[in-house]
GROMACS .gro file of C-alpha atoms in nm:
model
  429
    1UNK     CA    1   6.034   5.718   8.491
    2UNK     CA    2   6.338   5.889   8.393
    3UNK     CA    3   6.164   6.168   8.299
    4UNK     CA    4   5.964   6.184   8.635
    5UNK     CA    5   6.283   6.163   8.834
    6UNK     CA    6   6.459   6.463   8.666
    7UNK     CA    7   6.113   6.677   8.719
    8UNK     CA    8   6.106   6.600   9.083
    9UNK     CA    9   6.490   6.704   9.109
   10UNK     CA   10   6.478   7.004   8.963
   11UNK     CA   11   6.146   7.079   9.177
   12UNK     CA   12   6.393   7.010   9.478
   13UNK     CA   13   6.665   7.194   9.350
   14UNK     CA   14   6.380   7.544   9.295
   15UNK     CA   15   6.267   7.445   9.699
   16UNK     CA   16   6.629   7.406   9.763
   17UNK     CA   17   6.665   7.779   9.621
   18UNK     CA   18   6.443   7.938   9.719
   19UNK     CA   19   6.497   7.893  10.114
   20UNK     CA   20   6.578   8.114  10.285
   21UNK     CA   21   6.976   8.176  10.357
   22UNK     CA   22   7.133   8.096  10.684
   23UNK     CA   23   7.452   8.128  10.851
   24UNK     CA   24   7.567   7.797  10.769
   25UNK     CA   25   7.927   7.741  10.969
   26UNK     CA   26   8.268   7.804  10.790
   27UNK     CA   27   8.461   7.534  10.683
   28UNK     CA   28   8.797   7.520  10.890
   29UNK     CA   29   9.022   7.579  10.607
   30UNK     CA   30   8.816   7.909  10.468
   31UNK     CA   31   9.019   8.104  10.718
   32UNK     CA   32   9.360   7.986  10.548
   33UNK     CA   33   9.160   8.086  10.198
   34UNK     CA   34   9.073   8.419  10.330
   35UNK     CA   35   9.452   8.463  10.371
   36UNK     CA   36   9.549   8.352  10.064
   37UNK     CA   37   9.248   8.607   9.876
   38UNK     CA   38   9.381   8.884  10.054
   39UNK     CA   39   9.732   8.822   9.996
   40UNK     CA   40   9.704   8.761   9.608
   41UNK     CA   41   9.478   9.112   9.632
   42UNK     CA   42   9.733   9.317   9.827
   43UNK     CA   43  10.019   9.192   9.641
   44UNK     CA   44   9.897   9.244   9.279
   45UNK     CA   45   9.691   9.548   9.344
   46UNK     CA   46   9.882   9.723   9.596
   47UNK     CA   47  10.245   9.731   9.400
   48UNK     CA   48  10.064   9.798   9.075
   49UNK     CA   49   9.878  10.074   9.134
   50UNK     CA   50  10.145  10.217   9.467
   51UNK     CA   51  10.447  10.236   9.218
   52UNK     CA   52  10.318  10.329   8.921
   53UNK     CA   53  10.316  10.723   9.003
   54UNK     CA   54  10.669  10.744   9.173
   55UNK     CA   55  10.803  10.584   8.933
   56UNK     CA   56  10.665  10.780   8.616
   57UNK     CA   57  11.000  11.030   8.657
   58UNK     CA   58  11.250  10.728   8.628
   59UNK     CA   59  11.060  10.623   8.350
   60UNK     CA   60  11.082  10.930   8.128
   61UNK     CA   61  11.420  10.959   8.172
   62UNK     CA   62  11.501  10.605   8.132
   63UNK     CA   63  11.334  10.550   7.801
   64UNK     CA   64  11.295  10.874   7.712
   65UNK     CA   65  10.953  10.945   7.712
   66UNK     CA   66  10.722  11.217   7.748
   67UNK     CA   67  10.484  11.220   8.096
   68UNK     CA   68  10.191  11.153   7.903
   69UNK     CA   69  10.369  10.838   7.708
   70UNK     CA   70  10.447  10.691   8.031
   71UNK     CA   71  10.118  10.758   8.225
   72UNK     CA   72   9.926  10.518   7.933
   73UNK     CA   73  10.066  10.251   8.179
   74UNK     CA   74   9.772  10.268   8.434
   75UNK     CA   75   9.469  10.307   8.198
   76UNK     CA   76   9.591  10.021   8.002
   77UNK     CA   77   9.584   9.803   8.323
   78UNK     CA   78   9.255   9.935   8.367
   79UNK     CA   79   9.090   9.865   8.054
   80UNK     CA   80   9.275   9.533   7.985
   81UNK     CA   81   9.117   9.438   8.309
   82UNK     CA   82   8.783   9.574   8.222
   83UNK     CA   83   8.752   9.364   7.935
   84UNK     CA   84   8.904   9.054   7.982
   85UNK     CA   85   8.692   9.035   8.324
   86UNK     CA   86   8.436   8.855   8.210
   87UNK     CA   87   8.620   8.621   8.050
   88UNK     CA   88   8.891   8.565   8.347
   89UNK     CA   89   8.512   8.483   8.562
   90UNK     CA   90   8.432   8.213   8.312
   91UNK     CA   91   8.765   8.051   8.323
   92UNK     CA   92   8.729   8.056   8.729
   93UNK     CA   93   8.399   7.884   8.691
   94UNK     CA   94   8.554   7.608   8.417
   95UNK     CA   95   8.944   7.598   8.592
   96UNK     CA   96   9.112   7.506   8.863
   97UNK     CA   97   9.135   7.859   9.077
   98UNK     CA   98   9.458   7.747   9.211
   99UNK     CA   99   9.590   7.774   8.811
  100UNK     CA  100   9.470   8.079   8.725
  101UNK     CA  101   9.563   8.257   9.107
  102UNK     CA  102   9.941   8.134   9.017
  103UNK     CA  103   9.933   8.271   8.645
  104UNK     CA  104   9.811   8.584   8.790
  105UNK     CA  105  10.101   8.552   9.028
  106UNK     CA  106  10.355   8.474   8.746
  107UNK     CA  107  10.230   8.750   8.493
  108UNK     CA  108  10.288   9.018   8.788
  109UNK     CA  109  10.639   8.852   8.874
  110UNK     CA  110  10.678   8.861   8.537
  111UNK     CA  111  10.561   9.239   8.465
  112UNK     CA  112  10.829   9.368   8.762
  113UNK     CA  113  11.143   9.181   8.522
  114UNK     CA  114  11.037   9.348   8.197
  115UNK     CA  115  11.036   9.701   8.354
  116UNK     CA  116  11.362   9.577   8.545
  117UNK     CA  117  11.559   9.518   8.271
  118UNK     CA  118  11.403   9.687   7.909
  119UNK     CA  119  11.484   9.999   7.828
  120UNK     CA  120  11.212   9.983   7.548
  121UNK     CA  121  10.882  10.170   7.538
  122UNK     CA  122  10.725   9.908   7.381
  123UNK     CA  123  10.831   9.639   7.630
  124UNK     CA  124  10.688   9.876   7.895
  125UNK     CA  125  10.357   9.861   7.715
  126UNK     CA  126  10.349   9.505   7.736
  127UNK     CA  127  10.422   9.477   8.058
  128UNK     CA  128  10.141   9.714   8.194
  129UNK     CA  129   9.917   9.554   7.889
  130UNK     CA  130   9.945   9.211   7.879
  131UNK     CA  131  10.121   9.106   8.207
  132UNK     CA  132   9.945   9.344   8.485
  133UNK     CA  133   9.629   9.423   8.320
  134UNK     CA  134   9.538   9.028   8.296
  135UNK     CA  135   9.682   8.983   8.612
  136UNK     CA  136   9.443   9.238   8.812
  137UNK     CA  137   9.202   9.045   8.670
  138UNK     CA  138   9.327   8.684   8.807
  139UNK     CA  139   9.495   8.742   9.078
  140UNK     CA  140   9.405   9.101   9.183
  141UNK     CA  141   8.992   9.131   9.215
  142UNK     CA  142   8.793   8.846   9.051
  143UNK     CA  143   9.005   8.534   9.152
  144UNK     CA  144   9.054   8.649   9.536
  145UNK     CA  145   8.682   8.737   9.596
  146UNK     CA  146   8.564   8.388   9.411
  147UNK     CA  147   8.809   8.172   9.661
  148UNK     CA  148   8.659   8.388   9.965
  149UNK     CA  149   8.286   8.368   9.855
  150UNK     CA  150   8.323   8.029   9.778
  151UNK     CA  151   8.485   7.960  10.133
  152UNK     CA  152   8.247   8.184  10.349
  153UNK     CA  153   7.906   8.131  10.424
  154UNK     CA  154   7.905   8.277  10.732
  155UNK     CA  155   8.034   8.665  10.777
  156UNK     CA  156   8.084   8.652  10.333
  157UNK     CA  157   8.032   8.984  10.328
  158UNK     CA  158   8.267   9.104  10.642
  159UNK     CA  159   8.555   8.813  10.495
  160UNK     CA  160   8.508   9.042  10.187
  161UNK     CA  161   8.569   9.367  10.339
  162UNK     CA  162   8.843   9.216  10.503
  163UNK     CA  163   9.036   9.049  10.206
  164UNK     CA  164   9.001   9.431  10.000
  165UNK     CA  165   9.172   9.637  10.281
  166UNK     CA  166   9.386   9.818  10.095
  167UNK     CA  167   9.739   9.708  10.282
  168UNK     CA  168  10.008   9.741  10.072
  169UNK     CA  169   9.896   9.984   9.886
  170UNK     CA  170   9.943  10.234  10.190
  171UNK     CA  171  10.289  10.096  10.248
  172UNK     CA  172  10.432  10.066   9.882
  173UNK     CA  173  10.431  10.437   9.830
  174UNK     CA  174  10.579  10.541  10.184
  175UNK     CA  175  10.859  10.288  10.101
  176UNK     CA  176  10.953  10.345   9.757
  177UNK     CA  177  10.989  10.699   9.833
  178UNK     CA  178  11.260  10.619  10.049
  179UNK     CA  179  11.411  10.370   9.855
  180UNK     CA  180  11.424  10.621   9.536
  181UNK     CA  181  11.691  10.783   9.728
  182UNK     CA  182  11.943  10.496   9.754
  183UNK     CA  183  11.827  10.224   9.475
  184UNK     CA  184  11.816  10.268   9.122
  185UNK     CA  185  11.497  10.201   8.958
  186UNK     CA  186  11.517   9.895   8.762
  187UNK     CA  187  11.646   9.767   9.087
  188UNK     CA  188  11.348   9.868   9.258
  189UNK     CA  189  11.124   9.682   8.980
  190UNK     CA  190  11.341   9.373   9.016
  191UNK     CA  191  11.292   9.390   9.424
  192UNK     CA  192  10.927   9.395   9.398
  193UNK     CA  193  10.906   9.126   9.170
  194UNK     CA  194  11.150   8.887   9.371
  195UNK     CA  195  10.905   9.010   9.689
  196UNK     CA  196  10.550   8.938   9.497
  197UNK     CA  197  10.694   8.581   9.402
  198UNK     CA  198  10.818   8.491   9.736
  199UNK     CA  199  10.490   8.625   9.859
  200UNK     CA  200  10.220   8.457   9.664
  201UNK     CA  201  10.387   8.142   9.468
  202UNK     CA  202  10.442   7.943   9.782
  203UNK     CA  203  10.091   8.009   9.919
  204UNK     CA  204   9.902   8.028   9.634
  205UNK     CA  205  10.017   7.658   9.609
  206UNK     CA  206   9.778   7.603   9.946
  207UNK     CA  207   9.495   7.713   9.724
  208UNK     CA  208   9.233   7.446   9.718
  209UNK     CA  209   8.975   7.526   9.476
  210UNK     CA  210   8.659   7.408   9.638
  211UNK     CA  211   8.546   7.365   9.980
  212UNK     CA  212   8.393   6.957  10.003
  213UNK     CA  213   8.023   7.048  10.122
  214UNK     CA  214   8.046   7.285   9.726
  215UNK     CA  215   7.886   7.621   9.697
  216UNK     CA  216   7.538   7.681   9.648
  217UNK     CA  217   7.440   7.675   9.322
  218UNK     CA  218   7.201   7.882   9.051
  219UNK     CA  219   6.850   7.865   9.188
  220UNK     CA  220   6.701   7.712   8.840
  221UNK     CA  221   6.655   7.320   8.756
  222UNK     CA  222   6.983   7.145   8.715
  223UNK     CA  223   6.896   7.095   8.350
  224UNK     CA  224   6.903   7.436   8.337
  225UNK     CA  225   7.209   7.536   8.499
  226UNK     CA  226   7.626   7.499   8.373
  227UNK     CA  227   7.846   7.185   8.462
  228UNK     CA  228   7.955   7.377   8.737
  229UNK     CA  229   7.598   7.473   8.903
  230UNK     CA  230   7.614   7.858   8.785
  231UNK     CA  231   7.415   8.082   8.541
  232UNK     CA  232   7.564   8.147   8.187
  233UNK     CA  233   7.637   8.506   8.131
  234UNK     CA  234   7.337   8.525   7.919
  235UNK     CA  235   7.097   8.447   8.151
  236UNK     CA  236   7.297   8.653   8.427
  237UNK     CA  237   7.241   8.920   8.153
  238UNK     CA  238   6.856   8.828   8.096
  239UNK     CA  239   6.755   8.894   8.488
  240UNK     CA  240   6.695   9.217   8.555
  241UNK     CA  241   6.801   9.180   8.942
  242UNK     CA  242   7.151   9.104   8.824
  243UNK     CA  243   7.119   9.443   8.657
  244UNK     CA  244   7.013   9.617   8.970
  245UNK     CA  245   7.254   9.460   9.193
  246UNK     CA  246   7.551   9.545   8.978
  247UNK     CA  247   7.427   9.944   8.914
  248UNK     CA  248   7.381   9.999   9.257
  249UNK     CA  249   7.753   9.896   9.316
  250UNK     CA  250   7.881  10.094   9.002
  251UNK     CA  251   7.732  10.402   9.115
  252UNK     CA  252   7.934  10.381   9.430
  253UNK     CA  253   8.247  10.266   9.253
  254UNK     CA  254   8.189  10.542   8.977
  255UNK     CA  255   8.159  10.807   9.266
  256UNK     CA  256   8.485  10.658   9.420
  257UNK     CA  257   8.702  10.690   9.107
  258UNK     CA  258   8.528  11.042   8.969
  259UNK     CA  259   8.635  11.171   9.357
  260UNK     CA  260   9.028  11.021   9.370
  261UNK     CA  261   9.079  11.115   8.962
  262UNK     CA  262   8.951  11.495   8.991
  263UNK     CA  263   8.943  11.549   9.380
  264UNK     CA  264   9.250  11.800   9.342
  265UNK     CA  265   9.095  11.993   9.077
  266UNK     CA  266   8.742  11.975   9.227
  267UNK     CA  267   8.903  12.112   9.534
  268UNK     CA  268   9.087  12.418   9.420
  269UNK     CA  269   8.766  12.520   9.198
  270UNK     CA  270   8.571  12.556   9.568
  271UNK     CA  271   8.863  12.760   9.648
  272UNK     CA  272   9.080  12.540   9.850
  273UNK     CA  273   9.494  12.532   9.835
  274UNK     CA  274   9.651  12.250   9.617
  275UNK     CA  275   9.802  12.117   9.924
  276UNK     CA  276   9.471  12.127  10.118
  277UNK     CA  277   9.281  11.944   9.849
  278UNK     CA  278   9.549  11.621   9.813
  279UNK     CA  279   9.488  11.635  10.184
  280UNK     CA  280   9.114  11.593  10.111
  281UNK     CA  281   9.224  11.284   9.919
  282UNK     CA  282   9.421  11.145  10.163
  283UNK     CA  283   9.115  11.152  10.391
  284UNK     CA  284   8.901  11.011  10.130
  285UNK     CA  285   9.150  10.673  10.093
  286UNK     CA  286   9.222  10.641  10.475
  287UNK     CA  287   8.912  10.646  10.558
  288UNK     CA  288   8.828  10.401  10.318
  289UNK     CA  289   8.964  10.127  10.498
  290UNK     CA  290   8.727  10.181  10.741
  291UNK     CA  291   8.437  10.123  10.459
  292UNK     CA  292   8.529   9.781  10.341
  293UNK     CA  293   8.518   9.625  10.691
  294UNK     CA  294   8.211   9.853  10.831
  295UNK     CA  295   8.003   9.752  10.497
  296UNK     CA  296   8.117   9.395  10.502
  297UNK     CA  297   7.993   9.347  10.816
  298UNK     CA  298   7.627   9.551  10.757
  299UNK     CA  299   7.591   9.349  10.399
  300UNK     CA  300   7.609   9.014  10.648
  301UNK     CA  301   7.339   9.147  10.835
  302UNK     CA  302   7.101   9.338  10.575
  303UNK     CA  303   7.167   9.200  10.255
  304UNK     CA  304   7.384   9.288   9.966
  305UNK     CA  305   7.061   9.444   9.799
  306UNK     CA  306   7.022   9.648  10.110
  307UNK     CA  307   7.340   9.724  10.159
  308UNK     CA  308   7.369   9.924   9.807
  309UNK     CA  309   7.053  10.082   9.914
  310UNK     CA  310   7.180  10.263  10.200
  311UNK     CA  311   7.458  10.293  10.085
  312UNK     CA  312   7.321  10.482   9.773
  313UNK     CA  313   7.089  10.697  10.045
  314UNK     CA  314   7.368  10.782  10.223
  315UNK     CA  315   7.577  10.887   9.907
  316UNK     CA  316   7.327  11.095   9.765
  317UNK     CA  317   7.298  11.277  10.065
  318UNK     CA  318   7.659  11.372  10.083
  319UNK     CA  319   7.677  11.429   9.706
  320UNK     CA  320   7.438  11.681   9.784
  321UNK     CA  321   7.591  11.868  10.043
  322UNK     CA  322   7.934  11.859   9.820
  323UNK     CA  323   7.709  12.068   9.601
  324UNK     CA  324   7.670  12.350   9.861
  325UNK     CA  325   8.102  12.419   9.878
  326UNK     CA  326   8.066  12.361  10.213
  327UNK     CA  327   8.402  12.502  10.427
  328UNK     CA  328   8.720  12.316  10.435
  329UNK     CA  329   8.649  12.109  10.771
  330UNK     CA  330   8.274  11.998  10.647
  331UNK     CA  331   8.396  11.908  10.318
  332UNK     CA  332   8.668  11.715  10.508
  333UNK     CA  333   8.411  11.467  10.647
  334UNK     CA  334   8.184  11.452  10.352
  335UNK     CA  335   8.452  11.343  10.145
  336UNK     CA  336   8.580  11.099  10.409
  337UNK     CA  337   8.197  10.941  10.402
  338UNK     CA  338   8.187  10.882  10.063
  339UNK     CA  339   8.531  10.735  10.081
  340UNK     CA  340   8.393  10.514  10.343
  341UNK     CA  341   8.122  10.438  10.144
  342UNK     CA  342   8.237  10.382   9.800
  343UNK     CA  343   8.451  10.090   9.994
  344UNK     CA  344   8.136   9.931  10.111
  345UNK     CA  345   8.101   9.847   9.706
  346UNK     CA  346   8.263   9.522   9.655
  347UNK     CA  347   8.183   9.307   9.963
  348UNK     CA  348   7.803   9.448   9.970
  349UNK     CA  349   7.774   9.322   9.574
  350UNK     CA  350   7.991   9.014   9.674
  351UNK     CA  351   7.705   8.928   9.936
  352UNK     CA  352   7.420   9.034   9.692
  353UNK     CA  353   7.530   8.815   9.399
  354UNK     CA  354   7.596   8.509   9.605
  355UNK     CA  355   7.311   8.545   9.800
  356UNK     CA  356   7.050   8.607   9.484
  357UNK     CA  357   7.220   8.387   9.213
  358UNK     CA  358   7.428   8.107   9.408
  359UNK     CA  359   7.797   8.125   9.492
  360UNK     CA  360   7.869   7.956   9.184
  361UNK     CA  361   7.762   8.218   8.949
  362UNK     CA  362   7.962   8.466   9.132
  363UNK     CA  363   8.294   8.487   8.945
  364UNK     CA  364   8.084   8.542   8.598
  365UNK     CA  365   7.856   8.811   8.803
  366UNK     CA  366   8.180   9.048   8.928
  367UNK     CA  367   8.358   8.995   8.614
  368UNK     CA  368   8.025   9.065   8.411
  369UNK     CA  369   8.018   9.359   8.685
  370UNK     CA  370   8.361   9.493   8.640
  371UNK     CA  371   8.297   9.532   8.223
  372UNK     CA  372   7.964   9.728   8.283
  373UNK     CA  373   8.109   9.959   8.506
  374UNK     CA  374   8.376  10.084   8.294
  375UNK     CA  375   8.162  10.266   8.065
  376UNK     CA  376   7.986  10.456   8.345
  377UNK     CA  377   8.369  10.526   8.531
  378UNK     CA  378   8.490  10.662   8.162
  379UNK     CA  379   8.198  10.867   8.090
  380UNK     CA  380   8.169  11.008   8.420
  381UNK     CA  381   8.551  11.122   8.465
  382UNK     CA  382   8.597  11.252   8.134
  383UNK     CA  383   8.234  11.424   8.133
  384UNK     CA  384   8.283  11.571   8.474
  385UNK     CA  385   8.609  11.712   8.326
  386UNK     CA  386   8.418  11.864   8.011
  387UNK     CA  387   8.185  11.986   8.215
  388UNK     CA  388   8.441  12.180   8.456
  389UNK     CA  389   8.626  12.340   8.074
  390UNK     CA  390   8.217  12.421   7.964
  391UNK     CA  391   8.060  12.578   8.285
  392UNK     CA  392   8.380  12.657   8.552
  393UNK     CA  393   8.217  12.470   8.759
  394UNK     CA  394   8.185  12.064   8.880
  395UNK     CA  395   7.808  12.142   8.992
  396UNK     CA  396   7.681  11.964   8.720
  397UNK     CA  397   7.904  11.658   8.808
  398UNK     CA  398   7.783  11.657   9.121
  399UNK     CA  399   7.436  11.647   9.051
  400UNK     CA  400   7.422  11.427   8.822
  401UNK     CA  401   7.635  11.146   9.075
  402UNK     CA  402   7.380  11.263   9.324
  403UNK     CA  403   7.094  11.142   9.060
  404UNK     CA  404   7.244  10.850   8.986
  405UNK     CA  405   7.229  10.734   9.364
  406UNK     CA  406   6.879  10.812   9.405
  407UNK     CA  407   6.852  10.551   9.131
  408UNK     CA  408   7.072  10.326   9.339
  409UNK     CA  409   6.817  10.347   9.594
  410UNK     CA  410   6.603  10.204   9.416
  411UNK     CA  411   6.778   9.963   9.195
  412UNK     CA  412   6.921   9.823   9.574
  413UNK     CA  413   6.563   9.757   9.698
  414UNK     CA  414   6.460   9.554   9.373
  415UNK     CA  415   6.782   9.357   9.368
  416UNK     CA  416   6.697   9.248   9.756
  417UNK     CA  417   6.361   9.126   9.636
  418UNK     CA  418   6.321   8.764   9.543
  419UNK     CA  419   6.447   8.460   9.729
  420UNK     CA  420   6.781   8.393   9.848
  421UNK     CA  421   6.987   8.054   9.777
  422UNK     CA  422   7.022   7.836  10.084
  423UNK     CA  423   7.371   7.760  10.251
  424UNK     CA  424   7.509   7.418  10.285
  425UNK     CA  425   7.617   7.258  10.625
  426UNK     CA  426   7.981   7.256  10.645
  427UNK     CA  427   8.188   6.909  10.630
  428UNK     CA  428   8.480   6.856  10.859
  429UNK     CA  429   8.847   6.905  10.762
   0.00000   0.00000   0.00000
């Protein structure tokens, strides 16, 4: 009998699965979660990566440094995050996400003191290394998206674009510049620190980790699934949909960080000014914004597999006409497209994941994400660079991004195939 029983509920857990998805209502509290996820993301991200290059001049002279010494700050955030992603999206799956969102919180608050008050190169390492990088990871990308996807069944994808509009990031630059002026430095670190902490440990404390009516779950028998309802990162690993879903989205995040790392350079080998190519990249991040809502919204009402697909269509298009040095005004609006695009990345793979392998195997899926894609960023900004020294010319760059979204294309339209997990009803407050 026992036996019996646990065949016919994993047979309803496969129907369960396989239905299709509907726009089950929002709980009332995943509004006050969506707050929280994009607070936590504006805050960690934002001062990071918006202080880090005004303050590179302070830090030379301060610990007397060379440019290059102090610029290891940023790609050790990057890789630290890279790698320990995965591992931060199996703690979210095991933890409470409250916990991990306010060690996230504390590492950054944390970070700001060290550069505040050492005067050590090494200390600065650490704080970069072991205080941001982890905490870009927890608090900055995998832990906000988890709280909103778990929240959100209706409008996932738009509450995604929504929670990644890049806020502060905008604003930290415009004010430190003016702050430089009157301030001294290590103040400045201490300020943002005391800000980040008032900021996110008081509401990170309204954090509730689950919403009562749960998240969907992996669309296998239960006997086949983790405590908490998700795939294991090997059988993420093993399905080749997962695999499609998440090089779709790199392709679009590779373009986006191959354009903002080598845009200037790229510019002023078609000919254009220095000044006139950093306004190109301007363009390219304010019209970004723009990208993560637009994208959001179309991944609620296509797909996240379908999403990547026209998103890769449109990308290879524009890629394309980047490879014809199109004048300065053209080029202008190609570049702001692809900004817009490249956006559309996160939320569309948000959607995509939940939708294909349950919301509960979506922290393990970005952070499984965010390690593959580092190997495709790294090779594609350092080869597009050896390419430039090789030929004079980013041509071959080009092209080869523009191949790699054809394959998006396609890799989009296999990872929409297959069924969808089913939405639970909400339960009241």
């Amino acid at each position: 009998m026992k036996t019996g029983s646990s065949k016919v509920s994993g047979e309803n857990d496969l129907a369960h699965s396989a239905a299709p998805i509907g726009d089950a209502p929002n709980h009332p509290l995943a509004v006050r979660m969506g707050v929280i996820a994009g607070v936590s993301h504006n805050v960690v991200i934002g001062t990071v990566m918006g202080s880090f290059g005004l303050m590179l001049a302070s830090v030379e002279q301060r610990l007397g440094v060379t440019g290059e010494e102090a610029a290891v700050g940023i790609p050790l955030v990057l890789v630290g995050s890279s790698i320990l992603a995965p591992f931060v999206g199996v703690l979210i799956a095991k933890l409470s996400l409250r916990l991990l969102l306010m060690l996230g919180a504390l590492l950054t608050v944390a970070g700001y003191f060290v550069l505040a008050t050492t005067s050590s190169y090494a200390l600065y390492l650490v704080a970069y290394g072991l205080c941001f990088g982890p905490a870009m990871s927890l608090a900055g990308s995998i832990g906000p998206a988890t709280l909103v996807t778990r929240w959100f069944h209706r409008n996932r994808g738009l509450a995604l674009g929504l929670v990644h509009l890049p806020i502060v990031i905008a604003i930290v630059p415009w004010a430190l510049e003016r702050a430089l002026g009157h301030y001294a430095p290590t103040t400045l670190y201490a300020a943002i620190g005391t800000v980040s902490a008032v900021l996110l440990v008081p509401l990170i404390l309204f954090t509730v980790d689950h919403p009562p009516n749960a998240e969907t779950v992996a669309p296998e028998p239960e006997e086949k699934r983790t405590a908490d309802g998700s795939f294991s990162i090997a059988q993420l690993l093993a399905r080749p949909r997962f695999w499609a879903l998440c090089l779709a989205a790199i392709a679009s995040m590779t373009s986006s960080v191959l354009l903002g790392s080598l845009l200037v350079p790229m510019g002023m080998s078609w000919g254009f000014t220095r000044p006139d190519a950093a306004l190109l990249q301007s363009i390219m991040s304010l019209v970004g914004i723009v990208g993560s809502i637009l994208f959001g919204w179309v991944a609620d009402k296509l797909g996240g597999g379908r999403s990547l697909a026209l998103i890769g269509f449109n990308c290879a298009i524009l890629w394309l006409v980047l490879l014809q040095h199109p004048p300065f005004a053209v080029t202008a609006v190609v570049v702001g497209l692809i900004g817009m695009h490249g956006a559309g990345a996160i939320p569309t793979l948000g959607r995509g994941i939940s939708d294909t392998f349950g919301q509960a195997s979506y922290s393990r899926g970005f952070g499984l994400n965010t390690l593959i894609g580092l190997p495709f960023i790294a090779l594609a900004v350092v080869g597009s660079a050896r390419a430039y020294t090789t030929t004079g010319s980013y041509d071959l760059a080009i092209a080869a991004i523009a191949a790699f979204f054809v394959l998006a294309v396609l890799l989009g339209l296999y990872g929409a195939t297959g069924p969808k997990v089913e939405g639970p009803a909400a339960a009241p407050a």
